[in-house]
PDB file of C-alpha atoms in Angstrom:
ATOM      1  CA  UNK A1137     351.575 -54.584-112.725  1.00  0.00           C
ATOM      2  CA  UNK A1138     351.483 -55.626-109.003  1.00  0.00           C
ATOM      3  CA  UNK A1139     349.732 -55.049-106.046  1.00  0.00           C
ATOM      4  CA  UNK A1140     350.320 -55.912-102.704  1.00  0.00           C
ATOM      5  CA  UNK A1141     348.461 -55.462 -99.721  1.00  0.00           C
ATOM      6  CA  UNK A1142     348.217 -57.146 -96.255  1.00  0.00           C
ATOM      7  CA  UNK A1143     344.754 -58.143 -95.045  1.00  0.00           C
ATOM      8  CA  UNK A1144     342.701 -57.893 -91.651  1.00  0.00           C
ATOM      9  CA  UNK A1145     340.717 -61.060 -90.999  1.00  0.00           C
ATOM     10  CA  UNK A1146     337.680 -58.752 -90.762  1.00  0.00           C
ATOM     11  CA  UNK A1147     338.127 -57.793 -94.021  1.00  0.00           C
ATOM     12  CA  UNK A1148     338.042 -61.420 -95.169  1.00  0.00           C
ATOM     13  CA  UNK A1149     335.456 -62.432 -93.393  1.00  0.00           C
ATOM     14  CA  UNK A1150     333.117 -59.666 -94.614  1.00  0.00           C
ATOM     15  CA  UNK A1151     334.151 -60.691 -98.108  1.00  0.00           C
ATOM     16  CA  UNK A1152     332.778 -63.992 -97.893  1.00  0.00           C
ATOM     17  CA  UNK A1153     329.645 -62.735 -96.212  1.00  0.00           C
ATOM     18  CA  UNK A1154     329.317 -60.813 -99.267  1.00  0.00           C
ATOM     19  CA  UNK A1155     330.235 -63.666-101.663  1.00  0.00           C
ATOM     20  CA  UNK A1156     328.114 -65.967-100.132  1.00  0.00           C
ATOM     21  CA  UNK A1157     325.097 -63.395-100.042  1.00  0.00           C
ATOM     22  CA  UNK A1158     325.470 -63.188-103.377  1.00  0.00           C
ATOM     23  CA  UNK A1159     325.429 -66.849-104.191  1.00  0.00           C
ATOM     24  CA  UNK A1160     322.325 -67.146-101.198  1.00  0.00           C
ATOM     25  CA  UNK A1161     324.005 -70.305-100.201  1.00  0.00           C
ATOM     26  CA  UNK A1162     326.720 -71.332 -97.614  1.00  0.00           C
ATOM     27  CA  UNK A1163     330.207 -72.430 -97.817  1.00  0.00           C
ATOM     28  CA  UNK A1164     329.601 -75.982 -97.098  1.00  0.00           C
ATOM     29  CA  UNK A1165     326.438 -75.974 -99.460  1.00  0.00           C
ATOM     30  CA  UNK A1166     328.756 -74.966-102.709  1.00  0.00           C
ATOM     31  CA  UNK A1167     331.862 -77.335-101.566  1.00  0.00           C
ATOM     32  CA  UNK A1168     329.198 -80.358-101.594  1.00  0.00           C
ATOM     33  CA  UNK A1169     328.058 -79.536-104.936  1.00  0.00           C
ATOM     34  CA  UNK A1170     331.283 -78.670-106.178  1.00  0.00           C
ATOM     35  CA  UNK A1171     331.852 -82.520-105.191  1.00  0.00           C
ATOM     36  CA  UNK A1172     328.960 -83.383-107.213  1.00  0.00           C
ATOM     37  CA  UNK A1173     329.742 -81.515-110.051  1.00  0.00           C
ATOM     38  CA  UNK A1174     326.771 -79.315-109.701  1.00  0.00           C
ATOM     39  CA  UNK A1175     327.936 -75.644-109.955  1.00  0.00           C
ATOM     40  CA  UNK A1176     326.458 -73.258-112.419  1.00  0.00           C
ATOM     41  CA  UNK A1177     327.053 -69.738-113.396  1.00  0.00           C
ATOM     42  CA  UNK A1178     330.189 -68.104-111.789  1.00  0.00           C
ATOM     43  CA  UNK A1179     329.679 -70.411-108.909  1.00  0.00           C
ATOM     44  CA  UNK A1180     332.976 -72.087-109.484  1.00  0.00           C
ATOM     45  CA  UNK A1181     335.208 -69.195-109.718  1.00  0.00           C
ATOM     46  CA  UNK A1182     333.763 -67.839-106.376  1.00  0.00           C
ATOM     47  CA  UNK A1183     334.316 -71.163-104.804  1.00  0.00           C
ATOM     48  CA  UNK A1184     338.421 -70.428-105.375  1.00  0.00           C
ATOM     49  CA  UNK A1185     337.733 -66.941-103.784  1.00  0.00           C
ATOM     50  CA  UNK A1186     336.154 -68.522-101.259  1.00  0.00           C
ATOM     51  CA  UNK A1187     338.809 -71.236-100.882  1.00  0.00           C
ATOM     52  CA  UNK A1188     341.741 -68.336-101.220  1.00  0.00           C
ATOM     53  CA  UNK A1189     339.730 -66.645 -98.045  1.00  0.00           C
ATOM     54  CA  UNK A1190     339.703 -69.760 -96.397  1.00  0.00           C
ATOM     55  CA  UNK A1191     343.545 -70.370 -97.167  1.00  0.00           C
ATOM     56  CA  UNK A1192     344.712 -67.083 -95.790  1.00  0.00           C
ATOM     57  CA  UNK A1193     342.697 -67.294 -92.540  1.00  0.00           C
ATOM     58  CA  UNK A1194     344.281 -70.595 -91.596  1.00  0.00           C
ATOM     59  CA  UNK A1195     341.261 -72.783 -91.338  1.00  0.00           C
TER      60      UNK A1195
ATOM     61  CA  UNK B1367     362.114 -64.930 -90.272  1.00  0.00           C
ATOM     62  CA  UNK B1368     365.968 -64.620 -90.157  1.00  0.00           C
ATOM     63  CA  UNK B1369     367.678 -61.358 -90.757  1.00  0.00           C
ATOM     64  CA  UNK B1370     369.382 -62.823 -94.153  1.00  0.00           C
ATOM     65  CA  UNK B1371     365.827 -63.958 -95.594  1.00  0.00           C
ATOM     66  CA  UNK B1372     363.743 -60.708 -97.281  1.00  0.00           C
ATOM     67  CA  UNK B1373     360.564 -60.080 -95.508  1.00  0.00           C
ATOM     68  CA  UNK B1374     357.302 -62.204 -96.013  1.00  0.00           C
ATOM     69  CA  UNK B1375     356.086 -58.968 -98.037  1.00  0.00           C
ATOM     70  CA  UNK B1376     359.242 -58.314-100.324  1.00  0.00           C
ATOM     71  CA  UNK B1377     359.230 -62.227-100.991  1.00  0.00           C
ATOM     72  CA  UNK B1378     355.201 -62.071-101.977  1.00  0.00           C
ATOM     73  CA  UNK B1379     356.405 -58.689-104.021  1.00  0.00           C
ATOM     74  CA  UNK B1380     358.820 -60.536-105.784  1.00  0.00           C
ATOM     75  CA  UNK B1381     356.818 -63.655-106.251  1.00  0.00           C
ATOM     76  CA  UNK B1382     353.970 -61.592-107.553  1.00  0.00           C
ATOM     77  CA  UNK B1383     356.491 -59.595-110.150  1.00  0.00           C
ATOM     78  CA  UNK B1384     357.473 -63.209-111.347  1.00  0.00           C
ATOM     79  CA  UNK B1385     354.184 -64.039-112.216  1.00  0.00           C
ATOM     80  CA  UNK B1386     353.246 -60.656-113.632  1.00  0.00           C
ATOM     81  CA  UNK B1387     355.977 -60.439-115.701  1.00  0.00           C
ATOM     82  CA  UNK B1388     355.681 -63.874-116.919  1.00  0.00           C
ATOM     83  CA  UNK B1389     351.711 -63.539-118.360  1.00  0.00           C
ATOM     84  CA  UNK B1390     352.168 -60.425-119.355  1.00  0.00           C
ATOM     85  CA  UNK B1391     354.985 -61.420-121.957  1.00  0.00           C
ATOM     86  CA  UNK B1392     352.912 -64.305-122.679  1.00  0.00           C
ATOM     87  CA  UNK B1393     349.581 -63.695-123.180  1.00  0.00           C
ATOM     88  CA  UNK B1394     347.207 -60.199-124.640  1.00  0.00           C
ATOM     89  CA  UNK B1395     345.425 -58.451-121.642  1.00  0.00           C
ATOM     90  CA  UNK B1396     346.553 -60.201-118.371  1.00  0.00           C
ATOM     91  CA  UNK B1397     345.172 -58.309-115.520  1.00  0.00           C
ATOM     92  CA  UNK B1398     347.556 -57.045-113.068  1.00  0.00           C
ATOM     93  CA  UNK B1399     348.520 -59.772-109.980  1.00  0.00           C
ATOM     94  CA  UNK B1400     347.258 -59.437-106.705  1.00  0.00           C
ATOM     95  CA  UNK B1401     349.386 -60.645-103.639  1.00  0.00           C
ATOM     96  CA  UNK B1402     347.053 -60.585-100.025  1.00  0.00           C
ATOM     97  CA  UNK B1403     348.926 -61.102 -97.142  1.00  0.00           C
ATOM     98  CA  UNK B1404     347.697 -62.324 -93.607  1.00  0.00           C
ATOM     99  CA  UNK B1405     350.137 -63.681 -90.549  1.00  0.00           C
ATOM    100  CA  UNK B1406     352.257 -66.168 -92.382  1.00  0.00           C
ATOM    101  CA  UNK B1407     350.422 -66.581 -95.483  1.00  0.00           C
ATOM    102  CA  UNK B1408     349.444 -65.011 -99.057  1.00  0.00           C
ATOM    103  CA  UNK B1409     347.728 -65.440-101.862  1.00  0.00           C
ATOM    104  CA  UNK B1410     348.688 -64.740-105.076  1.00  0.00           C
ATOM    105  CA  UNK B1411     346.447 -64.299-107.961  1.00  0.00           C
ATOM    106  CA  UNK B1412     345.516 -62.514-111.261  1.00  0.00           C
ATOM    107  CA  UNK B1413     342.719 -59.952-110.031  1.00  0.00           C
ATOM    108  CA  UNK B1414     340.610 -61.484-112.781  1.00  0.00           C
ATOM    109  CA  UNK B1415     340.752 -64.544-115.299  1.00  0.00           C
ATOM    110  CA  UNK B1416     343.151 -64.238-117.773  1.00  0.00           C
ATOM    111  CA  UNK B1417     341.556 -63.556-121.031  1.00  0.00           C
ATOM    112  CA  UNK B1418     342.432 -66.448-123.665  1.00  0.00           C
ATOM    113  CA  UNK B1419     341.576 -65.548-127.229  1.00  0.00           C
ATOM    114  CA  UNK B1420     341.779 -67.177-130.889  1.00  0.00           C
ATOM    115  CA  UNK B1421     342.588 -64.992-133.441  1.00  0.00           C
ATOM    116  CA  UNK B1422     341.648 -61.845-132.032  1.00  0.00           C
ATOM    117  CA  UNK B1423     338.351 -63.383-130.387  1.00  0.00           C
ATOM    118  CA  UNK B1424     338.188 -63.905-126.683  1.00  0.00           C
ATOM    119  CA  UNK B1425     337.037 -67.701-126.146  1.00  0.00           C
ATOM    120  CA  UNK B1426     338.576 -68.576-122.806  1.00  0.00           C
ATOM    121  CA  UNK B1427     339.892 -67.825-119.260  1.00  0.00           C
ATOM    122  CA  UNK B1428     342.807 -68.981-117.241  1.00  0.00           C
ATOM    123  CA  UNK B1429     342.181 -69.021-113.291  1.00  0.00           C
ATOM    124  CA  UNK B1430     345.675 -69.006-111.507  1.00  0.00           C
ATOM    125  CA  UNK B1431     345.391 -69.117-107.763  1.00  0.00           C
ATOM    126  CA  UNK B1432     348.686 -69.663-106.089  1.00  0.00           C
ATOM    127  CA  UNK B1433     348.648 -69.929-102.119  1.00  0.00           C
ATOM    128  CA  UNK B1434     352.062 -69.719-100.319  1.00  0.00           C
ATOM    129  CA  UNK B1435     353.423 -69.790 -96.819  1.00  0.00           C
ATOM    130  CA  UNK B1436     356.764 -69.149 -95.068  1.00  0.00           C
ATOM    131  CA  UNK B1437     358.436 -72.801 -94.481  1.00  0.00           C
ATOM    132  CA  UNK B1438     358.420 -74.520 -91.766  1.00  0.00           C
ATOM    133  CA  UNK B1439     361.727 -73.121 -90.544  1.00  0.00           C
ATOM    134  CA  UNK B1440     359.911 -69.554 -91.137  1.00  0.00           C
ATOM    135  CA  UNK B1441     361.999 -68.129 -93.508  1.00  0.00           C
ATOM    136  CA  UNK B1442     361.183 -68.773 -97.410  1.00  0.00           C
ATOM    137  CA  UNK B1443     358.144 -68.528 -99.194  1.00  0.00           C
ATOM    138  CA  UNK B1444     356.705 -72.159-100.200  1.00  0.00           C
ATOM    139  CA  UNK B1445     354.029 -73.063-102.281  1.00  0.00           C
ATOM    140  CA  UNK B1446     351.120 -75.008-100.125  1.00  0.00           C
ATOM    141  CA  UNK B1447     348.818 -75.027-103.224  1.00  0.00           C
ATOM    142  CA  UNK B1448     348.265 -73.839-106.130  1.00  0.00           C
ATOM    143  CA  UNK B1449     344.857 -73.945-108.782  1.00  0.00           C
ATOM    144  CA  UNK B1450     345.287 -73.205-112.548  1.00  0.00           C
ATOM    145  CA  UNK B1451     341.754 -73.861-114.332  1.00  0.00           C
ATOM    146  CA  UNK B1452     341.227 -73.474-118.030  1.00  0.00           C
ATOM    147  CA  UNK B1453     337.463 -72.324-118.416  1.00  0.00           C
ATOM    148  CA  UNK B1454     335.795 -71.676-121.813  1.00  0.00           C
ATOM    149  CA  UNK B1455     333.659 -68.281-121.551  1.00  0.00           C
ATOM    150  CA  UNK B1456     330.559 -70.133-122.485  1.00  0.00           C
ATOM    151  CA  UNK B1457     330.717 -72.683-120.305  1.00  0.00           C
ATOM    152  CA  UNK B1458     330.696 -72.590-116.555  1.00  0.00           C
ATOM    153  CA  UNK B1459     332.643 -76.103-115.666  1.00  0.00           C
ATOM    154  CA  UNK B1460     336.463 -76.122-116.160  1.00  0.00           C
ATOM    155  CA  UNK B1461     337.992 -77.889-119.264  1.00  0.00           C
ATOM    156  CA  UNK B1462     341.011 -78.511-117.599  1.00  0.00           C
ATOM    157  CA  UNK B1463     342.539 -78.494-114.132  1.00  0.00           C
ATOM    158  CA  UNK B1464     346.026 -78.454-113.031  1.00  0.00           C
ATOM    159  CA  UNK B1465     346.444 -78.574-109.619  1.00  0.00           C
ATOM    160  CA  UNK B1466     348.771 -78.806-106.242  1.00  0.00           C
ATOM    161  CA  UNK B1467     347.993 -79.686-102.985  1.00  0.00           C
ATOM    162  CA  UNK B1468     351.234 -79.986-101.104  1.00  0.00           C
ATOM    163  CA  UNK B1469     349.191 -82.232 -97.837  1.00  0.00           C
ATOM    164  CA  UNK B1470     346.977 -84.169 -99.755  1.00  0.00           C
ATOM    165  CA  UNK B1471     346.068 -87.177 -98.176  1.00  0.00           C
ATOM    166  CA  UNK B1472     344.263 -89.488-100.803  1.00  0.00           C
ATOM    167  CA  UNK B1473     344.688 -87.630-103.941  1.00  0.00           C
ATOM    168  CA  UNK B1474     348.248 -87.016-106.031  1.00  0.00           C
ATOM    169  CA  UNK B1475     349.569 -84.118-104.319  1.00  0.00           C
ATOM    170  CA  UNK B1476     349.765 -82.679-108.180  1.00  0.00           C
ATOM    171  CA  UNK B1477     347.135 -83.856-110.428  1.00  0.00           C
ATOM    172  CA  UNK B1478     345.796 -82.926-113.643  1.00  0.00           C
ATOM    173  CA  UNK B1479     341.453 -83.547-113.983  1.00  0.00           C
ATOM    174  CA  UNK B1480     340.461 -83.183-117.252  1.00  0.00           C
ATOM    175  CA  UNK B1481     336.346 -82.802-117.618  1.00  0.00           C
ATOM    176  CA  UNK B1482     335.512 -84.592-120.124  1.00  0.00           C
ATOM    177  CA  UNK B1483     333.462 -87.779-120.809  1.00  0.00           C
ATOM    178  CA  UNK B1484     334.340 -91.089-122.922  1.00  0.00           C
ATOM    179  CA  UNK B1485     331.759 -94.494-122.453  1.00  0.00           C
ATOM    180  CA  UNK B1486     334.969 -96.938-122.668  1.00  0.00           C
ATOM    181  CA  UNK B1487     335.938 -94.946-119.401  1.00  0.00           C
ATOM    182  CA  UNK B1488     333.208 -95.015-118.269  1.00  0.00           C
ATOM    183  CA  UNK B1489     332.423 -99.044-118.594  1.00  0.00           C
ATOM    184  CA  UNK B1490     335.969 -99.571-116.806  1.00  0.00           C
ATOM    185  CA  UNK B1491     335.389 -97.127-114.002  1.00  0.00           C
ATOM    186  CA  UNK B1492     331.310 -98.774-113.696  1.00  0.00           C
ATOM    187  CA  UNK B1493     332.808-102.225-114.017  1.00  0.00           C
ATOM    188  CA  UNK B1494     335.083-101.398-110.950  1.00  0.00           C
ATOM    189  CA  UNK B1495     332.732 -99.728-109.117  1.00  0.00           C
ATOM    190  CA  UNK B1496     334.025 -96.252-108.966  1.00  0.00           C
ATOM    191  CA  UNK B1497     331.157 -94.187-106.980  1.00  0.00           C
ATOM    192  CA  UNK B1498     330.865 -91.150-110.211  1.00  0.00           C
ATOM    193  CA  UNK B1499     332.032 -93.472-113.355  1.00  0.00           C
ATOM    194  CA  UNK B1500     330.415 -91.271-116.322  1.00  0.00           C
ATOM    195  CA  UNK B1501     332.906 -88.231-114.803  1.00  0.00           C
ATOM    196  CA  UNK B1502     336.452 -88.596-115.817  1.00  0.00           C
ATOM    197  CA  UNK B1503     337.058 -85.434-113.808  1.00  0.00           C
ATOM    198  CA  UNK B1504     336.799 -87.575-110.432  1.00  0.00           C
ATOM    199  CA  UNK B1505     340.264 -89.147-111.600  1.00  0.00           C
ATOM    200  CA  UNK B1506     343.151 -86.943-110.383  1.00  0.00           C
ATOM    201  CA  UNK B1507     346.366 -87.559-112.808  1.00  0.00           C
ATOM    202  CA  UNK B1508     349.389 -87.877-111.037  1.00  0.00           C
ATOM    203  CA  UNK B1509     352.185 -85.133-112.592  1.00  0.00           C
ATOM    204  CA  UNK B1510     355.186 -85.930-110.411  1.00  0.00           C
ATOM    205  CA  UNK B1511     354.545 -84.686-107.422  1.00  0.00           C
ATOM    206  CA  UNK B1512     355.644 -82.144-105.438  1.00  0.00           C
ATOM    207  CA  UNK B1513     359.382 -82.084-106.902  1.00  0.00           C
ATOM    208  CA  UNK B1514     358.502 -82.985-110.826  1.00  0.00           C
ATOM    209  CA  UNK B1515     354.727 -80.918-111.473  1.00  0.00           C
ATOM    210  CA  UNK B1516     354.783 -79.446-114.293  1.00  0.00           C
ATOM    211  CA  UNK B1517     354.857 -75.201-113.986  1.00  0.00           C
ATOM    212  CA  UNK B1518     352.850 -72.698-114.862  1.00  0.00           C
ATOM    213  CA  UNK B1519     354.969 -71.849-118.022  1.00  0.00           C
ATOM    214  CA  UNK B1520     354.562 -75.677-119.168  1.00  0.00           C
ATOM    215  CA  UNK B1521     350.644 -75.042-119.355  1.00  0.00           C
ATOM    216  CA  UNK B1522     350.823 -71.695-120.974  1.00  0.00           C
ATOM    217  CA  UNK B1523     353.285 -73.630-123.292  1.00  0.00           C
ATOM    218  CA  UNK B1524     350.176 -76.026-124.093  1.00  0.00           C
ATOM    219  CA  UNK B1525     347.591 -73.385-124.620  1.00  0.00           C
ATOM    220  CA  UNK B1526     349.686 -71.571-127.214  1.00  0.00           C
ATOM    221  CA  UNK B1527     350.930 -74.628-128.948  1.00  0.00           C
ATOM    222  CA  UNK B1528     348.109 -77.220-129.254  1.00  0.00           C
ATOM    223  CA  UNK B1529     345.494 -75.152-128.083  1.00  0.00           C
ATOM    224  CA  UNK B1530     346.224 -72.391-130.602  1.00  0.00           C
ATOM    225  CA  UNK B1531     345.490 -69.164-128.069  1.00  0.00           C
ATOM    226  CA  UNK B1532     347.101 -66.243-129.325  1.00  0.00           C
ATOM    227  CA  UNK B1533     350.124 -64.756-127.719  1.00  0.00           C
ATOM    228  CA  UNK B1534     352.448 -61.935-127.890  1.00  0.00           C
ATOM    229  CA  UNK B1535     355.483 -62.142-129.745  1.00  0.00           C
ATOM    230  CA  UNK B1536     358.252 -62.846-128.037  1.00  0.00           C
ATOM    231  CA  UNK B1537     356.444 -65.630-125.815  1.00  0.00           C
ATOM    232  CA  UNK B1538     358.687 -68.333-125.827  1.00  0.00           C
ATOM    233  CA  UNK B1539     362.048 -66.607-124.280  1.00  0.00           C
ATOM    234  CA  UNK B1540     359.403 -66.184-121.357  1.00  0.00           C
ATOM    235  CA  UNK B1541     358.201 -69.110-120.986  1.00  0.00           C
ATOM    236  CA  UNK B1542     361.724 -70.962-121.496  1.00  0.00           C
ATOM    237  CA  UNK B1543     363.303 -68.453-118.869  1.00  0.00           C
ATOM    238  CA  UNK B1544     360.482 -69.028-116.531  1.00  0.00           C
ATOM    239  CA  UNK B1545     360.828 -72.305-116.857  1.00  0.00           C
ATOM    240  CA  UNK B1546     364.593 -72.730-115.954  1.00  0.00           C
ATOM    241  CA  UNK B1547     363.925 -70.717-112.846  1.00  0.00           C
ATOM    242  CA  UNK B1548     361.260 -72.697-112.133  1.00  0.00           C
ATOM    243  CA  UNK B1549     363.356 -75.753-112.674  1.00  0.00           C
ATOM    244  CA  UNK B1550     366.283 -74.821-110.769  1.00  0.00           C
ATOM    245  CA  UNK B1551     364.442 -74.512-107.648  1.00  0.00           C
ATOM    246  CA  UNK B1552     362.830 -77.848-107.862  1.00  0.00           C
ATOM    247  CA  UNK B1553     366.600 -79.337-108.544  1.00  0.00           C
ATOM    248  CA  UNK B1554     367.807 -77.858-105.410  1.00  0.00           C
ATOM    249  CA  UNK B1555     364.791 -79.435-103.730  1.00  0.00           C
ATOM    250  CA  UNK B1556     365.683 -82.705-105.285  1.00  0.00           C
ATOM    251  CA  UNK B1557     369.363 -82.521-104.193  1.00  0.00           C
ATOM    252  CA  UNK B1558     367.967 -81.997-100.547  1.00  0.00           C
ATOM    253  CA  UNK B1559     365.687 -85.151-101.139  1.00  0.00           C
ATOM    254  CA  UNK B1560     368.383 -87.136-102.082  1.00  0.00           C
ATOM    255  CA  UNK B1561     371.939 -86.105-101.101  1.00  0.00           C
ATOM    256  CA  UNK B1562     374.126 -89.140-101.788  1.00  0.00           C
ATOM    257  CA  UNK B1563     372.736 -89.569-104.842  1.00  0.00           C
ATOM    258  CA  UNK B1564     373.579 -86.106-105.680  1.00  0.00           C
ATOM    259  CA  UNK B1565     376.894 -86.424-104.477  1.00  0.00           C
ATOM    260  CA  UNK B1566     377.413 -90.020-106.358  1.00  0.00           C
ATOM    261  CA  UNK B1567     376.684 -87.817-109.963  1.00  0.00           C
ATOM    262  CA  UNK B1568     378.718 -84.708-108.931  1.00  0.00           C
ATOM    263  CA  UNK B1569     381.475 -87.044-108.185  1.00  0.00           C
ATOM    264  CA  UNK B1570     381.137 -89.025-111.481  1.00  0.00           C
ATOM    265  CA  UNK B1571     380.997 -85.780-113.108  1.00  0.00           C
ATOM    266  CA  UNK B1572     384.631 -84.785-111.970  1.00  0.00           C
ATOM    267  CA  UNK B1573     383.587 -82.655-108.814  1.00  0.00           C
ATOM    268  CA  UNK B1574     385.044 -82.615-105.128  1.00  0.00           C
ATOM    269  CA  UNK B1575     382.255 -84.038-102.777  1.00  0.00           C
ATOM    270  CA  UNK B1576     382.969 -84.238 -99.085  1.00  0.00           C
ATOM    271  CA  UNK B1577     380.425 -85.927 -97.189  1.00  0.00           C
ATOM    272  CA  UNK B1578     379.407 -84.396 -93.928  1.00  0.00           C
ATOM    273  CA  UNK B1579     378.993 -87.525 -92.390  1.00  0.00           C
ATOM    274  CA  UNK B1580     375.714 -86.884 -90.984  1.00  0.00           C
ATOM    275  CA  UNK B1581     373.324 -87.120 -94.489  1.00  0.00           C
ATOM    276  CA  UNK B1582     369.419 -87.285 -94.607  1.00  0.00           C
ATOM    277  CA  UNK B1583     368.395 -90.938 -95.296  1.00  0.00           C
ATOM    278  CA  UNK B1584     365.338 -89.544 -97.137  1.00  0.00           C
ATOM    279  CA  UNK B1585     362.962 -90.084 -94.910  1.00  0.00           C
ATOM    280  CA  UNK B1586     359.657 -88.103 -95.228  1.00  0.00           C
ATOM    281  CA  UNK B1587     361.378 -86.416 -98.773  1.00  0.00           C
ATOM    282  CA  UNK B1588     358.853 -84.851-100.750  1.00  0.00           C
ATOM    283  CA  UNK B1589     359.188 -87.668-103.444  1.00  0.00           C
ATOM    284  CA  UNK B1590     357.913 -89.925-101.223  1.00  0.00           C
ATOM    285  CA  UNK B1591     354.419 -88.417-102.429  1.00  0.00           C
ATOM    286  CA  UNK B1592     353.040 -89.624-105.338  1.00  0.00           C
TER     287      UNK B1592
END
């Protein structure tokens, strides 16, 4: 099963609002601790969400 | 895009299908795939981990997150990166990560990181002065680089194997068809890397080669990455 679906940058950038609201942390914060081997929880998995948002926004 | 190349969203379609259709003859319960779009770019991913189970009990995930663009001559869908993490349930750190990075500066554009500890690694890595020596995860594997990685079906292939997850029956013809796709492309790629070379076994191999005079000397070629 597929799905396909183009994307408004709005839409991704409310998504990592959201992600990162959930986390109460920013971006930056979780990449440095990913570097330190620090993440906990579900932490991780959001950080490739976060990195797939990143990806497909061009920065 | 040119008018002979499908469109960025038929090749993410089609790319996605692959995928699809490859873990879901492979493994119990893979989620549906998920192909986002933006400008040039998408994303291609399971919506959720990919359940991996032993004997009927679920034990462990598989993250796959494949990001794509059209190449640079804006026509065919390329891989820029692409994340595949084996995560036990129980455990929030990876076990295992294979990854690509097709414009990584310092670190093998493909690289396996294993997390894992052992002290005689350690006492090298300390002795040398590496800044995190007690992680072996800090050491990024080379895997061939952009051309010779290793695929998606190869660590499927591993999981089932040595790793003992269950799988559907049927698995193999899968993986072993996915696999010869996968390798195809990358030949092609390799040909374009290194043309005489190409030609020089084509020739030896009985074929009619005709040089067009004006072949790449391999500058910048892909293998050129470690």
């Amino acid at each position: 099963v597929v799905r396909v679906h183009e994307v408004t940058r709005e839409e991704l950038l409310a998504r990592r609002e959201t992600i990162l609201a959930r986390l109460g942390t920013s971006e930056a914060e979780l990449r440095d601790r990913s570097r330190r081997g620090s993440l906990v929880g579900d932490e991780d998995a959001l950080l490739d969400e976060l990195r797939d948002i990143a990806y497909l926004l061009g920065e | 895009v040119t008018s002979a190349a499908p469109s960025l969203e038929d090749q993410a379609r089609q790319f996605a299908n692959e995928l699809a259709e490859l873990l879901e003859a492979v493994l119990p319960d893979a989620p549906p795939v998920v192909a986002e779009l933006l400008a040039d770019r998408v994303v291609v991913a399971p919506a959720d981990a990919v359940p991996l189970s032993v004997q009927g009990e679920r034990l462990a995930s598989l993250e796959v997150h494949i990001r794509c663009r059209l190449d640079s001559r804006g026509t065919w869908l390329a891989i820029d990166q692409s994340a595949y993490k084996l995560r036990l349930d129980a455990d929030s750190t990876p076990l295992l990560r294979l990854e690509y990075v097709r414009d990584a500066h310092t670190a093998p554009s493909a690289h396996i990181q294993v997390h894992a500890q052992r002290g005689a690694l350690s006492h090298l890595l300390s002795r040398s002065g590496h800044p995190a020596p007690h992680d072996m995860s800090k050491l990024h594997l080379p895997v061939g680089g952009a051309r010779f990685r290793p695929c998606l079906e190869d660590l499927l292939q591993l999981l089932i194997v040595e790793c003992r997850v269950d799988a559907l029956e049927g698995w193999m013809e899968a993986v072993v068809a996915g696999r010869a796709r996968w390798r195809a492309t990358q030949a092609r790629a390799v040909t374009r890397d290194f043309p005489r070379e190409a030609a020089d076994v084509l020739r030896q191999m009985g074929y009619e080669v005709i040089s067009p005079g004006n072949e790449a000397d391999g500058a910048g070629r892909a293998t050129d990455n470690w």
